[in-house]
GROMACS .gro file of C-alpha atoms in nm:
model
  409
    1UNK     CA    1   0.963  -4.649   0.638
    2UNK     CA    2   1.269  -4.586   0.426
    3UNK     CA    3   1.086  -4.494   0.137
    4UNK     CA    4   0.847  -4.252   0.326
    5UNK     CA    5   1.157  -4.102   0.452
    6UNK     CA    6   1.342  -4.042   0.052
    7UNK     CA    7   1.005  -3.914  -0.093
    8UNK     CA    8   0.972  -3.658   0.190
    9UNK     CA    9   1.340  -3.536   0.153
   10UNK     CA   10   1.273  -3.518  -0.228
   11UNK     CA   11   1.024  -3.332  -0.183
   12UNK     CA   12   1.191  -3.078   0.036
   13UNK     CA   13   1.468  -3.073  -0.222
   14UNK     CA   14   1.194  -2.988  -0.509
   15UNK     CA   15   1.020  -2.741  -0.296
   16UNK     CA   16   1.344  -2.581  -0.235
   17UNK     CA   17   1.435  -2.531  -0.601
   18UNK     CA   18   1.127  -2.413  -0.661
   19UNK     CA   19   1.114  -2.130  -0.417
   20UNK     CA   20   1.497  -2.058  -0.531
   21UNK     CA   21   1.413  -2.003  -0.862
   22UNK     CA   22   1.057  -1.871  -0.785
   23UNK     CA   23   1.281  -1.594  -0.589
   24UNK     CA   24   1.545  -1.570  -0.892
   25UNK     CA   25   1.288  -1.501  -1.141
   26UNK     CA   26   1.113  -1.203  -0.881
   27UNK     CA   27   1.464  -1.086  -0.828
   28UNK     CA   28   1.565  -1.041  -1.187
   29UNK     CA   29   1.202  -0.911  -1.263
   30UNK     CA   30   1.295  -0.620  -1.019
   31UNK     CA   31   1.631  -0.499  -1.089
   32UNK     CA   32   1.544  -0.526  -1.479
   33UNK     CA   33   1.384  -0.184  -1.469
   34UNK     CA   34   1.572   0.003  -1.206
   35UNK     CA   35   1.715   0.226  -1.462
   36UNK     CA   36   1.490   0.203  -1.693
   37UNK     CA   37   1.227   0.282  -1.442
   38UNK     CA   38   1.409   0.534  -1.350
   39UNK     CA   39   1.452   0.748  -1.671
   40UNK     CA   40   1.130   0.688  -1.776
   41UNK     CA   41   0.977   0.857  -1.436
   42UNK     CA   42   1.222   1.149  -1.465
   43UNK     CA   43   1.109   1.192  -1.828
   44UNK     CA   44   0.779   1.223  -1.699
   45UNK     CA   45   0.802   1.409  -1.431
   46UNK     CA   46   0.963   1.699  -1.702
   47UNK     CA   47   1.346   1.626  -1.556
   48UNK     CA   48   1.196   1.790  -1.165
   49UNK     CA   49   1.405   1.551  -0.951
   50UNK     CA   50   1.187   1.688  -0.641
   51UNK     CA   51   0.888   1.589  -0.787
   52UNK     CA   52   1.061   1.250  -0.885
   53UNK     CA   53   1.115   1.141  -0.524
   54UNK     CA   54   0.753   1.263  -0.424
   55UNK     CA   55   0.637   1.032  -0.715
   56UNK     CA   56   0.850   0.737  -0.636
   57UNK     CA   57   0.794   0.735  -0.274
   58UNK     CA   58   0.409   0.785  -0.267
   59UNK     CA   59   0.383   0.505  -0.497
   60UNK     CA   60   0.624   0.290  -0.273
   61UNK     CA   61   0.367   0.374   0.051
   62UNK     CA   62   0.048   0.278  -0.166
   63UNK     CA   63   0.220  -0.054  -0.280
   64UNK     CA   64   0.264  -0.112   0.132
   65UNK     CA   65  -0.082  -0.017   0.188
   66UNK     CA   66  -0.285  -0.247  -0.103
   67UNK     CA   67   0.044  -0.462   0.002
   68UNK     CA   68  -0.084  -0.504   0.373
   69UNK     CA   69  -0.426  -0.645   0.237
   70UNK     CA   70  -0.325  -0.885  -0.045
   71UNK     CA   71  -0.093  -1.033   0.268
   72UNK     CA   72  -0.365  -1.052   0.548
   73UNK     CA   73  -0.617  -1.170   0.267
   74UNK     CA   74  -0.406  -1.398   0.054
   75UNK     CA   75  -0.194  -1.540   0.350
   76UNK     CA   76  -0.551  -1.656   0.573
   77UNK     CA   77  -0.666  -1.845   0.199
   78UNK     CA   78  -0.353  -2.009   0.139
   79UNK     CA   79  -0.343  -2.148   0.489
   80UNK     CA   80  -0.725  -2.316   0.440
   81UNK     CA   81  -0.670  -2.368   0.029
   82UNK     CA   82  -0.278  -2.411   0.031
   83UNK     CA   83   0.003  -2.248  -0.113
   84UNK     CA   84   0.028  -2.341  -0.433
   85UNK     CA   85  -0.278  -2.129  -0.604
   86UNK     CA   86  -0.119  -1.848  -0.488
   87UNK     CA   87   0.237  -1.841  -0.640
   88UNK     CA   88   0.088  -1.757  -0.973
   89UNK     CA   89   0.009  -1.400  -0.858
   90UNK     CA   90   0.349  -1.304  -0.849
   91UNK     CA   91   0.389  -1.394  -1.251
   92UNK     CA   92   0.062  -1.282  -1.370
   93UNK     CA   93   0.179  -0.903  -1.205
   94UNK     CA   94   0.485  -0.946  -1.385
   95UNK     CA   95   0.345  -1.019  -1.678
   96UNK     CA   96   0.047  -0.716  -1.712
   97UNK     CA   97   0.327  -0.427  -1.554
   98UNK     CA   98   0.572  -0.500  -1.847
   99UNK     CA   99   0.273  -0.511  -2.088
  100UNK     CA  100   0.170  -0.173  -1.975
  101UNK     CA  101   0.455   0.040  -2.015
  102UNK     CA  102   0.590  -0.121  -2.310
  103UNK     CA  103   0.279  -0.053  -2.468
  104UNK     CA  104   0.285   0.347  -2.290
  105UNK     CA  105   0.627   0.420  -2.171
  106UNK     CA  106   0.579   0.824  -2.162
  107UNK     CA  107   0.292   0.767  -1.935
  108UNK     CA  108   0.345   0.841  -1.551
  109UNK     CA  109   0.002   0.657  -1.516
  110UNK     CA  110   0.148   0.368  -1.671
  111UNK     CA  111   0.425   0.357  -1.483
  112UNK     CA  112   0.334   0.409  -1.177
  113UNK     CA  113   0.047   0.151  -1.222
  114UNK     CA  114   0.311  -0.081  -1.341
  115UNK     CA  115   0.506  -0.011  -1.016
  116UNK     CA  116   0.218  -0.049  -0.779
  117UNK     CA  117   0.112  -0.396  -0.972
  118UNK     CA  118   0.426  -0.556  -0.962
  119UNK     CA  119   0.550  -0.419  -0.589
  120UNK     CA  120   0.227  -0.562  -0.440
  121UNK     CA  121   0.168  -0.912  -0.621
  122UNK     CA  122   0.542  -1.011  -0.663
  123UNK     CA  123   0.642  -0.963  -0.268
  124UNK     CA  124   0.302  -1.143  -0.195
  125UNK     CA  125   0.368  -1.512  -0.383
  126UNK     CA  126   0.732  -1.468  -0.319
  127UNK     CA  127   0.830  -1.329  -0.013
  128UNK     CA  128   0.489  -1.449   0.185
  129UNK     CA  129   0.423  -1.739   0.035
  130UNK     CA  130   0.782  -1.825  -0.032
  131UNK     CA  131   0.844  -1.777   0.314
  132UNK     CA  132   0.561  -2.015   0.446
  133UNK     CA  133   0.657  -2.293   0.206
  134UNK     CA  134   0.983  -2.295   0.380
  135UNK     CA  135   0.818  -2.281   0.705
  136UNK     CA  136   0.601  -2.585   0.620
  137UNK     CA  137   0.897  -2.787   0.537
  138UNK     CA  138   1.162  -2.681   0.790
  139UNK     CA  139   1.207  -2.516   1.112
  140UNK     CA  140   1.478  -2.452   1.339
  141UNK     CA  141   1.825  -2.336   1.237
  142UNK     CA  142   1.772  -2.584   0.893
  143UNK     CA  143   1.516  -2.316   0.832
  144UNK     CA  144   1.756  -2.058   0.888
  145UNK     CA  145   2.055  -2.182   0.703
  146UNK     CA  146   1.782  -2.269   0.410
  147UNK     CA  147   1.650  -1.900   0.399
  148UNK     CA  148   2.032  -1.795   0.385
  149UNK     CA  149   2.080  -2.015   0.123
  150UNK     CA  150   1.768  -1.878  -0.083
  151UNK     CA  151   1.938  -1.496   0.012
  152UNK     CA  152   2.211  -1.617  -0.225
  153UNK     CA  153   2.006  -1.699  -0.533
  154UNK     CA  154   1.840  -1.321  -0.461
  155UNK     CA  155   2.224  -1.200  -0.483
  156UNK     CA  156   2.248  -1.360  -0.819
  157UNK     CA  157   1.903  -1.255  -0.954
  158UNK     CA  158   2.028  -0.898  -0.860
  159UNK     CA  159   2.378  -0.940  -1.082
  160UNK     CA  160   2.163  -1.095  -1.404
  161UNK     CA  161   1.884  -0.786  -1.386
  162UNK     CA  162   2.063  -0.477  -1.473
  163UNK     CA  163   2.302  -0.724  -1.690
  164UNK     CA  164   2.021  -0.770  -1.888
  165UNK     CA  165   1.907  -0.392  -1.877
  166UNK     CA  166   2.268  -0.278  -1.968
  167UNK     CA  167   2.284  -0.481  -2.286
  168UNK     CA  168   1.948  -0.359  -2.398
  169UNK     CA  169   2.033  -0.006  -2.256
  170UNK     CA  170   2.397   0.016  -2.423
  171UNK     CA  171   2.254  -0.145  -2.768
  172UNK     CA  172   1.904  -0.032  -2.822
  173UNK     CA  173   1.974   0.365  -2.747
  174UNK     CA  174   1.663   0.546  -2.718
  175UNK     CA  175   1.428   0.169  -2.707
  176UNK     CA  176   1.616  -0.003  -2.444
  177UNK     CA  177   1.385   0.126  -2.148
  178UNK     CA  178   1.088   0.038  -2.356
  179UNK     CA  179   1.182  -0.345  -2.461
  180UNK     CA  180   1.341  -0.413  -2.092
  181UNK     CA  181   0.963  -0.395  -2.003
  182UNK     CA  182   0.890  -0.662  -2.298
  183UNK     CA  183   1.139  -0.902  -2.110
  184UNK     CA  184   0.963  -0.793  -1.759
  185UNK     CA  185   0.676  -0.986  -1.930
  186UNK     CA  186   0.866  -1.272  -2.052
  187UNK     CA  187   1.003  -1.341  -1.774
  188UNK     CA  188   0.662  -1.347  -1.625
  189UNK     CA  189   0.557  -1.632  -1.868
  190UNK     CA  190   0.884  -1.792  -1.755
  191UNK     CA  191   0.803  -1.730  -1.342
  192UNK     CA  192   0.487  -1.900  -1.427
  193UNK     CA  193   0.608  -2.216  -1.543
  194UNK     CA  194   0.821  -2.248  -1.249
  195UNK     CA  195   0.514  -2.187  -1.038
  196UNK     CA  196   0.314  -2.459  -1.182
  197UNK     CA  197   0.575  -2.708  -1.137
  198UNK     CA  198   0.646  -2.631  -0.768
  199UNK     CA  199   0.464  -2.910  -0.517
  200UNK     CA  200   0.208  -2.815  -0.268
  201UNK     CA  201   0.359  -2.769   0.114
  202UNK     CA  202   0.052  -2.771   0.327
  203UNK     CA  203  -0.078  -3.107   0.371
  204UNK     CA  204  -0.490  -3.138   0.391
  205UNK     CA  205  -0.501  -3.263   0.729
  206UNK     CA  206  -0.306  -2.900   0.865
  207UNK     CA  207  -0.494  -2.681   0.666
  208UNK     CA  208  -0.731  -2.441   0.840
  209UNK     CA  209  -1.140  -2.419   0.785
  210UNK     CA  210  -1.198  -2.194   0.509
  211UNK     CA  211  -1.465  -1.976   0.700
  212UNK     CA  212  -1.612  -1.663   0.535
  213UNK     CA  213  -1.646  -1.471   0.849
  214UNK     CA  214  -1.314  -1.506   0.956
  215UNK     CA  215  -1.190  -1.463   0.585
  216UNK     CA  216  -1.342  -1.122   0.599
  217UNK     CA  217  -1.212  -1.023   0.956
  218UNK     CA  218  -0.883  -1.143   0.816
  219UNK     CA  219  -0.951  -0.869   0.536
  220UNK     CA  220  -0.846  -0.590   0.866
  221UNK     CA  221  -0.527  -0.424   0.715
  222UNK     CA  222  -0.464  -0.399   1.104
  223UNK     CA  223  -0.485  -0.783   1.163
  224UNK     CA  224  -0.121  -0.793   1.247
  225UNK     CA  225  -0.195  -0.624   1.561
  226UNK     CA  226  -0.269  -0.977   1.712
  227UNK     CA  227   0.117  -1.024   1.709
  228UNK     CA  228   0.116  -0.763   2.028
  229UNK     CA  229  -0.246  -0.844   2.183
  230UNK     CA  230  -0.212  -1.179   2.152
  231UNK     CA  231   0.133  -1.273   2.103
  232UNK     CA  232   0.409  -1.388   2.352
  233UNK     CA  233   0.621  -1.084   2.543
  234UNK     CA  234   0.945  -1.213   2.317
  235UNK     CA  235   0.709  -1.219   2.030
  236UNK     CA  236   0.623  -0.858   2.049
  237UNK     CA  237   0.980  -0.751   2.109
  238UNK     CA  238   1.172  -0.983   1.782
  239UNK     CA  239   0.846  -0.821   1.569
  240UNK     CA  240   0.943  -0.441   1.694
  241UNK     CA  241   1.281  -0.513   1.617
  242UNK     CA  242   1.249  -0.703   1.272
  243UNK     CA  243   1.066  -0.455   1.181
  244UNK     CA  244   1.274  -0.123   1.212
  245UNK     CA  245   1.575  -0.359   1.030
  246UNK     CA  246   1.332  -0.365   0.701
  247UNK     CA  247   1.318   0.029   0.687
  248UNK     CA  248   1.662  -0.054   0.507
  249UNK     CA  249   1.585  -0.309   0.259
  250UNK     CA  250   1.731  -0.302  -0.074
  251UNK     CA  251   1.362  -0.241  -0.248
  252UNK     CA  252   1.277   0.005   0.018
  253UNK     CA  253   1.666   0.180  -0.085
  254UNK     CA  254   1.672   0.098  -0.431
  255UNK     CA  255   1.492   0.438  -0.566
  256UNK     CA  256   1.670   0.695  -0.362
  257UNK     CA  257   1.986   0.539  -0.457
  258UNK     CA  258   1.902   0.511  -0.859
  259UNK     CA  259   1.839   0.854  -0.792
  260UNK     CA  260   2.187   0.930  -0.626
  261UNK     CA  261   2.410   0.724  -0.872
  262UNK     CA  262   2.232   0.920  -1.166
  263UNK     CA  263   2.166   1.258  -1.061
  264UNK     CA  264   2.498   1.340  -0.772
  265UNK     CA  265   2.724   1.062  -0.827
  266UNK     CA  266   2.695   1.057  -1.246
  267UNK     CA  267   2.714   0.748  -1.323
  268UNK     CA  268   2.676   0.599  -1.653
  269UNK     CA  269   2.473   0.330  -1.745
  270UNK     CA  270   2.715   0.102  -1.771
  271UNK     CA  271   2.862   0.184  -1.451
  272UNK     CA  272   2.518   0.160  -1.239
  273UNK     CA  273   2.526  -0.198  -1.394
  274UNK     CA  274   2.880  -0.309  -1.251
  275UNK     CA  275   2.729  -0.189  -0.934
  276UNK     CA  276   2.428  -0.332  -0.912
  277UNK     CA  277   2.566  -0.678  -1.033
  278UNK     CA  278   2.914  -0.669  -0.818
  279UNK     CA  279   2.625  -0.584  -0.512
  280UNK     CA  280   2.454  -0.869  -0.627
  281UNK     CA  281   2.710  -1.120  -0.657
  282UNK     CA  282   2.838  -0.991  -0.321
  283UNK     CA  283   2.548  -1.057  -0.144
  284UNK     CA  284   2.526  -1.419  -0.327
  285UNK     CA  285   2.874  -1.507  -0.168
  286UNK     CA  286   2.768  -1.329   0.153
  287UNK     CA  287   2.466  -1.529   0.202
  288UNK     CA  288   2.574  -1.853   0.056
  289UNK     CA  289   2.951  -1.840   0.343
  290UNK     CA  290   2.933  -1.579   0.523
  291UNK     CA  291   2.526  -1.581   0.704
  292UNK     CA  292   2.542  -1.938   0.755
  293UNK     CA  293   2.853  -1.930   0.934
  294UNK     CA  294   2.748  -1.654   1.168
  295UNK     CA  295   2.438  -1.794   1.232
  296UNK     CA  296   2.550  -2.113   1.356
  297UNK     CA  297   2.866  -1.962   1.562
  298UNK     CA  298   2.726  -1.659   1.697
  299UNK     CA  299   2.417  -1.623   1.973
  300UNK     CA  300   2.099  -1.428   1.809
  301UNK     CA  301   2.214  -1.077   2.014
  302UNK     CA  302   2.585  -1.134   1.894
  303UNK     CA  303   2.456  -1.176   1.481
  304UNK     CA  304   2.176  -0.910   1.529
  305UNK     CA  305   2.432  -0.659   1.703
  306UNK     CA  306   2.707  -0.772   1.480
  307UNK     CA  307   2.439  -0.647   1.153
  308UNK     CA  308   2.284  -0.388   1.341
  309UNK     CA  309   2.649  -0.229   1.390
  310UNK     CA  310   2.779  -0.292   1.010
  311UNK     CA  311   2.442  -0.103   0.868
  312UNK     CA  312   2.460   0.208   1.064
  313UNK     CA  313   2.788   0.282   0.975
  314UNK     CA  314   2.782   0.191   0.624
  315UNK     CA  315   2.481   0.369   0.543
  316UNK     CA  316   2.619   0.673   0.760
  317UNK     CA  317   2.908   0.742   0.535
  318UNK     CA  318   2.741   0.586   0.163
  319UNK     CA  319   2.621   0.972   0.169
  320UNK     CA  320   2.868   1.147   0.360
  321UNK     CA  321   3.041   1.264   0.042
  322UNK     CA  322   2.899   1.276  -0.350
  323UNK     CA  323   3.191   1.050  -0.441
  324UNK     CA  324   3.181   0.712  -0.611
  325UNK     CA  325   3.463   0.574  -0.449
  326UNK     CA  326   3.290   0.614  -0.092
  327UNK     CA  327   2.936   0.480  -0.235
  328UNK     CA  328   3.142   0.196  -0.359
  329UNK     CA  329   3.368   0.167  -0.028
  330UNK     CA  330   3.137   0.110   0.189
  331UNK     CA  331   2.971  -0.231   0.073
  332UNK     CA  332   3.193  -0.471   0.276
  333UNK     CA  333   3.012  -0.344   0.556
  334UNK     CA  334   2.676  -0.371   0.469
  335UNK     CA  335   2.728  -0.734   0.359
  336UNK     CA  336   2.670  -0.911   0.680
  337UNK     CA  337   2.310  -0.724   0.700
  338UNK     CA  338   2.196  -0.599   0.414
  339UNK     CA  339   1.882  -0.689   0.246
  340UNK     CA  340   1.722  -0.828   0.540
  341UNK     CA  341   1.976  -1.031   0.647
  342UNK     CA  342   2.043  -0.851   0.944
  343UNK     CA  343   1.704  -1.050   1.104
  344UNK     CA  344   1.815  -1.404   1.001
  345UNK     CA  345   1.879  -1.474   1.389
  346UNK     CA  346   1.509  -1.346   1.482
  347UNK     CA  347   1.362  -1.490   1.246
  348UNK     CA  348   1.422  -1.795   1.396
  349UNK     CA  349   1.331  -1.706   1.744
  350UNK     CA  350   1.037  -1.573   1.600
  351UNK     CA  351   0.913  -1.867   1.398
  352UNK     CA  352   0.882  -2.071   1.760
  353UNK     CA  353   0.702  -1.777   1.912
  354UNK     CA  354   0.462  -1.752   1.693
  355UNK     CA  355   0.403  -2.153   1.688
  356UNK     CA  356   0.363  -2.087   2.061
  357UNK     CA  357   0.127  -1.796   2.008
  358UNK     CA  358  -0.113  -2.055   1.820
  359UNK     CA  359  -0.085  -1.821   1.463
  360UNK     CA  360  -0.113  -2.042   1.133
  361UNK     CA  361   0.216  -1.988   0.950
  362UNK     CA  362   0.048  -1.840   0.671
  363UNK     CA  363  -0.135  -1.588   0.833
  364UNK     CA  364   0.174  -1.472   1.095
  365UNK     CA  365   0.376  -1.509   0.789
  366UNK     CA  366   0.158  -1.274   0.596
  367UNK     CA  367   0.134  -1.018   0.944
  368UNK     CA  368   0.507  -1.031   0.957
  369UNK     CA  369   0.510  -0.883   0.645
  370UNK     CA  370   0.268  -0.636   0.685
  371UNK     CA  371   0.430  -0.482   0.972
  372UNK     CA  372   0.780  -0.451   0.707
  373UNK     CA  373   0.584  -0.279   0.423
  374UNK     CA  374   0.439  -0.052   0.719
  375UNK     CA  375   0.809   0.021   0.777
  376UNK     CA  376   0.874   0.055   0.424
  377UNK     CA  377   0.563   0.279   0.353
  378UNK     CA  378   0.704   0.523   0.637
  379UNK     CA  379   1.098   0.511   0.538
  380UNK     CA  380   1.016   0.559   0.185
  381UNK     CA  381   0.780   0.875   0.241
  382UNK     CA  382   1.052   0.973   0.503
  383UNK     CA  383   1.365   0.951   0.234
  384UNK     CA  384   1.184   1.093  -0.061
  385UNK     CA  385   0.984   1.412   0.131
  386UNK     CA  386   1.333   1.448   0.349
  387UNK     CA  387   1.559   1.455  -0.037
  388UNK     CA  388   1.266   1.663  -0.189
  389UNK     CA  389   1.302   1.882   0.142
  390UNK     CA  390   1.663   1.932   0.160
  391UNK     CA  391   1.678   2.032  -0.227
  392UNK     CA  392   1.430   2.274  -0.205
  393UNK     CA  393   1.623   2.485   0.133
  394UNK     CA  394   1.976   2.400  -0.058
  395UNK     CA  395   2.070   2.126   0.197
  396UNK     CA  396   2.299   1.834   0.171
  397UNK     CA  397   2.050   1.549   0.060
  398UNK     CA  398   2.347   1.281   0.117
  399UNK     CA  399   2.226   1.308   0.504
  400UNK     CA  400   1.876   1.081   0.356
  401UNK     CA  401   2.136   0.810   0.361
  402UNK     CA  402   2.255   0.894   0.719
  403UNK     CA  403   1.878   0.858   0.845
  404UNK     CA  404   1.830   0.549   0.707
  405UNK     CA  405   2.104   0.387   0.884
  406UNK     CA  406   1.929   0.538   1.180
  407UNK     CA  407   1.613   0.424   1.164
  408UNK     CA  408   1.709   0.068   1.001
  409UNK     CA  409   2.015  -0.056   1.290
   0.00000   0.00000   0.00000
C-alpha cells in the first residue's frame, strides 16, 4: 500500500545519494593528481615530452584492456550476487594507487601502476555499477534526467580536485605532488564508507543463476560482441554511435591537455586549477539546467546533433592556436556535450533495446562500457603517437585536438 509505496521512494532517494557521492568521491579522486601526475611522469621520463605521451597513452590503452575484463567479469557477478559487493573496488584502488606513489613518487613503475590500478577499478564500481544501480531503480526519461543530475555532482567533484591539489601544490613546494597522493588514499577510506552505507538495488528474485560456465564465458574480453550478433538493428546502431562520442571524454582528454596547458600554453599551477575547477563547475550548472532541459524538449536526433555539432567545433579550434584565451574560449561550446553528455538521448533509447534484446542490465551495462574503453584505448594511442609524431617531424601538435573532435562528433 501507501507505505510500500514511501519505503520504495526512500529508497530510490538513498540509492541516489549514494551513487552521487559514490561518483563525487571517484571524481575528486581523479582530478587530485592531474598535475601532480603529471610532473611526476615528466620527471621520470627525464623532461622527454615525446616519450611522456607514449607513456601516458600506452598506460591509458592497458587500463581499457584489463578495463574490458574487470567489466565483462565483475558486471555478469554483480547481476547473480548484486551490486553492492562490488562498489568497494572502486575505494580499495583508490586507496593502494595513492599508497604507492606516496611511498615511491620518482618511480615510473609506481606511477604508472598507480594509474593502471585506479583507471581500471574506479570506472568499474562507479561508472558500471553506478550505472546499473540507476538502471535497477529507474528507467525511462526519470533515468535520464537522474543520470543528468548525477553529471552535475561529477562537475563539482572536478572543481574540488585540483582545488585541493593547488593548495597542497602552492603551499608544500617541492612535497605537494607527493602528499596529494596521501589524500588519494584518504579519500579512499572516505569512498569506502559511502560504499558500505549505500542499499542493495537488485532484488533476489531478479538476480541471475550464478553459473560457473557461463561466469567463465562471460570472462571473453569480446563478450560485448553480443550487442551486434544478438542485439536489435537500433541496438547496434545507438552502440556504434555512443561509442565514437566516448573517444572524447574528459578522462580519455585529460592527459593530452595537462600536457598542452603545461608544456605550449604555460600555465601555472595556479592557473591549470581555475581551469579545471571553472570546467568543473560549468559542467555542474550544465548538467544540473541545461541537459535536463534539452532532453525533455528536444527529439534524441535534435540533442545528439545539437552535441555532436558543439564538440566538433570546439575541439577544432581548442588547438587551432597555442593561446590561452582560445583554450579558454571555447568551453561554452563544449558544455552541452562534453564528458559524455553528448549520449544522454541514446542512452535512453538504448536502455529499452537492450531490455528488448533479453541482456541483464549488469552485463549490457558492463559491454556498454567495454566498447567506450575500446574507444578510449584507440583515441588515446591515436592522440599521444599522433603529438609524439608531429614533434618529432616539427609539426603543429595543436591539430591532436582537431582529430579528436573528428573522431568523437
Amino acid at each position: 500500500g501507501r507505505q510500500e509505496v514511501a519505503q520504495l521512494a526512500e529508497q530510490k532517494r538513498q540509492l541516489f545519494r549514494g551513487v552521487c557521492y559514490s561518483w563525487f568521491f571517484a571524481v575528486v579522486a581523479h582530478t587530485l593528481n592531474l598535475q601532480s601526475e603529471a610532473i611526476l611522469i615528466r620527471n621520470a621520463c627525464g623532461g622527454d615530452l615525446g616519450r611522456n605521451a607514449k607513456v601516458v597513452s600506452q598506460c591509458n590503452a592497458v587500463a581499457g584492456l584489463l578495463g574490458i575484463v574487470v567489466n565483462q567479469v565483475g558486471g555478469r557477478l554483480s547481476d547473480a550476487l548484486g551490486r553492492k559487493p562490488f562498489y568497494m573496488l572502486g575505494p580499495v584502488a583508490q586507496l593502494l594507487a595513492g599508497a604507492v606513489v606516496f611511498a615511491r613518487p620518482g618511480s615510473l613503475r609506481a606511477l604508472v601502476g598507480s594509474k593502471l590500478v585506479r583507471g581500471v577499478f574506479t570506472t568499474f564500481s562507479g561508472t558500471v555499477i553506478g550505472t546499473a544501480c540507476l538502471r535497477d531503480c529507474f528507467e525511462g526519461r526519470d533515468l535520464g534526467v537522474k543520470v543528468a543530475e548525477a553529471g552535475g555532482v561529477v562537475g563539482i567533484g572536478i572543481m574540488v580536485g585540483p582545488l585541493i591539489e593547488g593548495l597542497l601544490l602552492r603551499k608544500a613546494k617541492g612535497h605537494g605532488e607527493r602528499l596529494s597522493y596521501l589524500i588519494l588514499g584518504l579519500l579512499g577510506i572516505a569512498n569506502a564508507l559511502i560504499a558500505l552505507g549505500t542499499p542493495e538495488t537488485l532484488k533476489q528474485t531478479s538476480r541471475a543463476a550464478l553459473e560457473p560456465v557461463a561466469m567463465l564465458r562471460s570472462a571473453n574480453p569480446f563478450g560485448f560482441a553480443r550487442l551486434y550478433t544478438q542485439g536489435t538493428a537500433t541496438l547496434k546502431k545507438l552502440a556504434t554511435i555512443q561509442t565514437l562520442q566516448s573517444m572524447i571524454d574528459g578522462k580519455t582528454m585529460s592527459d593530452l591537455s595537462q600536457i598542452w596547458m603545461r608544456e605550449h600554453l604555460r600555465l601555472s599551477v595556479e592557473s591549470i586549477r581555475n581551469f579545471v575547477m571553472g570546467f568543473g563547475l560549468l559542467s555542474a550548472m550544465a548538467g544540473k539546467q541545461l541537459t535536463p532541459v534539452l532532453l525533455k524538449r528536444t527529439s534524441a536526433w535534435s540533442y545528439t546533433t545539437l552535441t555532436n555539432t558543439t564538440n566538433l567545433v570546439a575541439f577544432g579550434l581548442r588547438g587551432m592556436y597555442e593561446r590561452a584565451e582560445v583554450f579558454f574560449g571555447v568551453l561554452p561550446l563544449m558544455l552541452p556535450g562534453v564528458n559524455g553528455a553528448s549520449s544522454a538521448a541514446i542512452s535512453l533509447a538504448m536502455n529499452s533495446e537492450m531490455a528488448a534484446s533479453g541482456f541483464g542490465v549488469g552485463e549490457s551495462t558492463a559491454w556498454v562500457n567495454n566498447l567506450r574503453a575500446l574507444a578510449g584505448i584507440a583515441a588515446t594511442l591515436i592522440y599521444g603517437y599522433f603529438y609524439a609524431w608531429c614533434k618529432q617531424h616539427g609539426l603543429y601538435p595543436g591539430h591532436t585536438f582537431a582529430i579528436a573532435g573528428l573522431l568523437g562528433a
